[in-house]
């Protein structure tokens, strides 16, 4: 049996075993509708998420699953514990058990080329979720936030916290010099360089004129990057920096993710900073622990990315493809994955501080007061 027809057979068996109709499985296809062709919605959708070590991905997985189920899909939701081979084999399983579409938040955006070729051979459409999948033409759509702007927001909140910018974003003329250290995300996550670039472009004028100083001298992405976004790696790096810079007091730390901020705060408090005189520390994802830290006056800011909205975009894309419609995109130039420019739908993110967390997170129903209490 040829590989392709074997896949179809296995796929069909899986679908039957789950008692789902084969209405959408006509002709030579196991996956999405051909362009312009209408298919019934329904079927199994594979959802591959990176890790459960971070709340945001748990929220993403839950939101995607519940929204797909509301539309009548079955969902195969898998977390890969940040292990690349695990994610690859989870996606392979989704393909062989008859997934009609894949929604993938990759661990390393460059490692899915082979498995996505299998998806392509089985005509299964692929949506890159939050993180771009690189080096393959076999990714159909991408939904994410405006990642460059996230970096701009992180740097802007650092400058606001330091008093270099006022609440309206205007330059206060504060001369500093303010001592800041810079952290970046995981180098294998395409988003990390976007966050970094947005942040550095915003900070550069202040670095150039000496308003901001990086005491460690570590201003390159490669020096600042934290593989796999691990809090303990950020903590170690912060500890090392504190050793290198001796008694120099830090005024700010650019952190691209709440988990890293928690590691950074641990290093600072064990390095002699009291909770009340911590530097201005940024973050991302509005995770509960960090919102509590912001309320307590430790972490200064985070970036809220509404995972309900991101899930909705991904789910709508899948549903549109399954119905033979063309998903809506709003960016067809930014996300070049080395093989193609992936048509994208970008969402907006919001800076959250102690001043607006209630309005942004509680009033919108994302968290209850009790979650944060
Ligand atoms: C996401 C961020 C998240 C980070 C670590 C990135 O790809 O866009 O929201 O903080 O991964 O999980």
XYZ file of C-alpha atoms and ligand atoms in Angstrom:
385
model
C 0.000 0.000 0.000
C 1.345 3.416 -0.887
C 2.109 5.664 2.067
C -0.650 8.035 1.092
C -3.403 5.449 0.805
C -2.192 3.799 3.996
C -2.567 7.130 5.742
C -6.060 7.413 4.358
C -6.958 3.942 5.555
C -5.648 4.593 9.042
C -7.318 7.971 9.048
C -10.620 6.448 8.015
C -10.369 3.772 10.696
C -9.695 6.381 13.358
C -12.612 8.462 12.263
C -14.970 5.497 12.193
C -13.773 4.347 15.588
C -14.774 7.722 16.937
C -18.161 7.422 15.301
C -17.755 10.490 13.146
C -19.256 10.680 9.656
C -16.948 10.578 6.660
C -18.887 13.233 4.764
C -15.856 15.471 4.532
C -13.504 12.758 3.337
C -14.331 12.464 -0.322
C -12.010 11.587 -3.199
C -8.296 11.823 -2.662
C -8.498 13.942 0.418
C -8.307 13.313 4.098
C -8.041 16.926 5.145
C -9.427 20.325 4.202
C -11.694 21.265 1.349
C -10.175 22.154 -1.993
C -10.394 25.890 -2.685
C -13.924 26.933 -3.444
C -15.318 23.560 -2.455
C -17.678 23.336 0.462
C -17.268 20.703 3.154
C -19.235 19.880 6.235
C -17.720 21.221 9.428
C -16.917 18.627 12.078
C -14.239 15.991 12.441
C -11.147 15.834 14.611
C -8.899 18.861 14.866
C -5.379 18.287 16.190
C -4.153 20.972 18.565
C -0.442 20.819 19.466
C 0.660 23.069 22.335
C 4.224 23.404 23.661
C 4.053 23.131 27.437
C 1.874 23.130 30.517
C 4.617 24.778 32.570
C 3.185 28.169 31.672
C -0.427 29.128 32.379
C -0.822 30.956 29.141
C -0.539 27.785 27.060
C -3.017 26.005 29.298
C -5.456 28.855 28.708
C -4.761 28.723 24.958
C -5.371 24.980 24.824
C -8.584 25.205 26.846
C -9.913 28.108 24.809
C -9.165 26.484 21.451
C -10.687 23.191 22.590
C -13.903 24.625 23.990
C -14.443 26.911 21.023
C -13.889 24.092 18.518
C -16.258 21.851 20.469
C -18.917 24.550 20.394
C -18.736 24.402 16.602
C -19.167 20.622 16.624
C -15.548 19.501 16.223
C -13.757 16.836 18.199
C -10.421 17.931 19.573
C -7.169 16.074 20.052
C -5.294 18.492 22.354
C -1.692 17.578 23.180
C 1.052 19.236 25.204
C 4.673 18.310 24.480
C 6.409 19.282 27.709
C 8.712 21.535 25.638
C 10.291 18.451 24.068
C 10.674 18.652 20.290
C 10.545 14.888 19.455
C 7.414 14.599 21.611
C 5.730 17.383 19.669
C 6.710 15.829 16.333
C 5.297 12.437 17.296
C 2.122 13.995 18.678
C 1.554 15.708 15.325
C 2.329 12.459 13.457
C -0.336 10.731 15.540
C -2.840 13.456 14.768
C -2.194 12.948 11.058
C -2.528 9.171 11.168
C -5.667 9.258 13.287
C -7.424 11.422 10.733
C -7.184 15.035 11.866
C -9.008 17.367 9.505
C -6.790 20.307 10.378
C -3.877 21.082 12.681
C -3.411 24.056 14.991
C 0.215 24.144 16.128
C 2.066 26.295 18.655
C 5.568 25.066 17.958
C 8.407 24.604 20.419
C 11.152 25.149 17.856
C 9.692 26.671 14.710
C 12.286 25.015 12.467
C 11.796 21.376 13.397
C 8.441 20.520 11.853
C 9.376 20.401 8.168
C 9.144 16.613 7.793
C 5.964 16.124 9.768
C 4.275 18.997 7.949
C 5.197 17.343 4.660
C 3.192 14.364 5.925
C 0.319 16.706 6.719
C 0.539 18.165 3.230
C 0.559 14.679 1.658
C -2.638 13.923 3.569
C -4.050 17.330 2.507
C -4.423 18.507 6.092
C -4.368 22.287 6.480
C -2.048 23.753 9.106
C -2.512 26.874 11.201
C 0.551 28.207 13.023
C -0.670 29.349 16.419
C 1.060 32.305 18.083
C 4.532 31.165 16.921
C 5.523 31.095 13.263
C 6.576 27.731 11.826
C 9.702 28.273 9.745
C 11.346 26.625 6.753
C 8.298 24.954 5.230
C 5.749 25.899 2.605
C 3.279 23.584 4.364
C 1.813 26.074 6.752
C -1.359 27.657 5.473
C -2.155 30.479 7.888
C -0.732 32.112 10.966
C -2.518 33.844 13.800
C -0.653 35.733 16.472
C -0.315 39.123 18.122
C 1.655 41.970 16.612
C 4.883 40.627 18.083
C 7.068 43.597 17.167
C 4.554 45.842 18.919
C 4.654 43.596 22.009
C 8.381 44.379 22.219
C 7.688 48.088 21.772
C 5.132 47.890 24.583
C 7.576 46.086 26.884
C 10.248 48.734 26.334
C 7.713 51.552 26.599
C 6.522 50.288 29.973
C 10.153 50.003 31.131
C 10.701 53.649 30.152
C 7.446 54.696 31.830
C 8.357 52.837 35.014
C 11.732 54.568 35.051
C 10.098 57.972 34.556
C 11.744 58.535 31.167
C 8.310 58.641 29.562
C 5.150 59.973 31.182
C 1.773 58.233 31.170
C 0.915 59.797 27.804
C 4.136 58.404 26.292
C 5.840 61.804 26.161
C 9.559 62.099 26.956
C 9.974 63.678 30.408
C 13.562 64.716 29.729
C 14.798 62.590 32.662
C 18.550 62.292 32.115
C 19.317 59.197 34.159
C 21.610 57.489 33.802
C 19.422 54.488 34.622
C 21.077 51.076 34.898
C 19.136 48.407 33.031
C 19.741 44.794 32.075
C 18.147 43.162 29.044
C 16.639 39.686 28.660
C 15.331 38.025 25.495
C 13.229 34.939 24.838
C 14.105 31.567 23.356
C 16.243 31.824 20.210
C 14.332 28.972 18.523
C 11.029 30.835 18.941
C 10.493 33.195 16.028
C 8.578 35.569 18.304
C 11.603 36.177 20.510
C 13.474 38.185 17.879
C 10.366 40.237 17.118
C 9.923 41.088 20.817
C 13.631 41.925 21.079
C 13.686 44.067 17.955
C 10.611 46.042 19.003
C 12.132 46.619 22.426
C 15.629 47.505 21.225
C 14.350 49.928 18.575
C 12.439 51.699 21.361
C 15.338 51.731 23.842
C 18.159 52.493 21.381
C 17.834 56.302 21.360
C 18.076 56.284 25.174
C 21.059 53.909 25.116
C 22.724 56.122 22.524
C 22.389 59.286 24.572
C 23.321 57.629 27.840
C 19.943 57.907 29.568
C 20.077 54.110 29.816
C 23.227 52.165 30.593
C 23.628 48.371 30.527
C 26.200 47.736 33.280
C 27.006 44.166 32.158
C 27.622 45.367 28.618
C 25.473 42.456 27.386
C 23.393 44.119 24.696
C 23.308 41.424 22.002
C 20.320 39.138 21.472
C 22.599 36.095 21.734
C 23.783 37.202 25.170
C 20.311 38.033 26.437
C 18.396 35.019 25.025
C 16.999 32.374 27.385
C 16.645 28.974 25.711
C 13.106 27.482 26.028
C 12.047 30.502 28.075
C 13.122 28.746 31.277
C 12.679 30.781 34.492
C 15.617 29.018 36.161
C 17.934 29.945 33.265
C 16.896 33.595 33.600
C 17.469 33.391 37.336
C 20.996 32.008 36.763
C 21.795 34.688 34.204
C 20.579 37.425 36.556
C 22.694 35.977 39.372
C 25.740 35.975 37.098
C 25.109 39.553 36.061
C 24.815 40.652 39.690
C 28.212 39.062 40.337
C 29.738 40.770 37.295
C 28.382 44.257 38.062
C 29.212 44.115 41.769
C 27.485 46.797 43.813
C 25.999 48.678 40.844
C 22.334 49.224 41.594
C 19.893 48.275 38.872
C 16.971 50.544 38.008
C 15.328 48.359 35.390
C 15.204 44.930 33.762
C 13.657 44.274 30.357
C 12.040 40.850 30.656
C 10.023 39.442 27.741
C 7.923 36.903 29.705
C 6.387 36.671 33.180
C 8.063 33.327 33.924
C 11.474 34.899 33.297
C 10.497 37.892 35.449
C 9.792 35.536 38.349
C 13.279 33.995 37.982
C 14.827 37.456 37.708
C 13.016 38.667 40.846
C 14.252 35.600 42.768
C 17.839 36.352 41.766
C 17.457 39.999 42.750
C 15.895 39.315 46.149
C 18.537 36.705 46.978
C 21.124 39.201 45.718
C 20.138 41.783 48.323
C 17.230 43.746 46.792
C 14.228 44.050 49.064
C 10.774 43.554 47.572
C 10.114 47.278 47.890
C 13.212 48.488 46.033
C 13.279 46.131 43.099
C 14.101 47.630 39.706
C 11.332 48.248 37.161
C 10.725 44.780 35.701
C 8.562 44.067 32.659
C 6.938 40.820 31.506
C 4.410 39.233 29.153
C 1.291 37.066 29.335
C -0.439 38.471 32.423
C -0.006 35.187 34.293
C -1.697 35.059 37.693
C 1.545 34.889 39.710
C 2.876 37.956 37.958
C -0.338 39.952 38.320
C -0.150 39.221 42.045
C 3.468 40.381 41.966
C 2.411 43.563 40.144
C -0.319 44.205 42.733
C 2.321 43.676 45.460
C 4.564 46.265 43.768
C 7.333 43.835 42.758
C 7.011 43.284 38.995
C 6.138 46.569 37.284
C 4.272 45.564 34.121
C 3.197 42.748 31.843
C 1.675 42.503 28.391
C -1.823 41.055 28.191
C -2.528 38.921 25.147
C -6.122 37.758 25.242
C -5.887 34.031 24.550
C -9.671 33.894 24.092
C -9.292 36.127 21.041
C -6.292 34.249 19.666
C -8.148 30.969 20.037
C -11.145 32.478 18.281
C -9.011 33.480 15.297
C -7.444 30.036 14.983
C -10.798 28.288 15.366
C -12.441 30.576 12.814
C -9.610 29.904 10.352
C -10.093 26.150 10.720
C -13.852 26.422 10.412
C -13.585 28.621 7.329
C -11.179 26.191 5.651
C -13.415 23.248 6.508
C -16.352 25.059 4.921
C -14.363 25.884 1.807
C -14.160 29.574 2.668
C -11.021 31.708 2.690
C -9.956 32.795 6.185
C -9.639 36.508 6.845
C -6.083 37.836 7.250
C -4.792 41.328 8.009
C -1.068 40.957 7.316
C 0.502 39.493 4.207
C 3.998 40.903 4.467
C 5.535 40.524 7.918
C 5.879 36.810 8.493
C 8.279 35.339 5.966
C 9.172 31.838 7.143
C 12.005 31.348 4.669
C 9.788 29.459 2.226
C 6.815 31.782 1.913
C 5.132 34.756 3.469
C 2.517 33.173 5.668
C -0.838 34.984 5.504
C -1.462 36.185 9.038
C -4.073 37.608 11.333
C -2.477 39.817 13.994
C -4.182 40.821 17.232
C -3.439 43.730 19.543
C -1.904 43.407 22.994
C -2.180 45.706 26.017
C 0.299 46.975 28.630
C -0.900 46.072 32.132
C 0.307 47.696 35.350
C -1.050 48.097 38.863
C -3.083 51.060 37.567
C -5.164 49.236 34.956
C -5.132 45.502 35.781
C -8.695 45.643 37.148
C -10.085 47.260 34.055
C -8.155 45.080 31.587
C -8.192 41.713 33.317
C -11.062 41.656 35.790
C -13.685 43.787 34.044
C -13.125 41.795 30.831
C -13.808 38.564 32.733
C -10.345 37.127 32.004
C -9.720 36.730 35.741
C -11.894 37.185 38.806
C -10.742 39.251 41.781
C -10.604 35.947 43.661
C -8.077 34.549 41.130
C -5.797 37.467 41.938
C -6.515 37.708 45.671
C 4.689 33.756 23.275
C 4.698 34.531 24.548
C 5.218 33.680 25.675
C 6.477 32.954 25.319
C 6.882 31.970 26.367
C 6.044 33.179 23.038
O 6.061 32.510 21.824
O 4.289 34.590 22.215
O 3.395 34.992 24.835
O 5.510 34.521 26.773
O 6.332 32.294 24.098
O 5.913 30.976 26.527
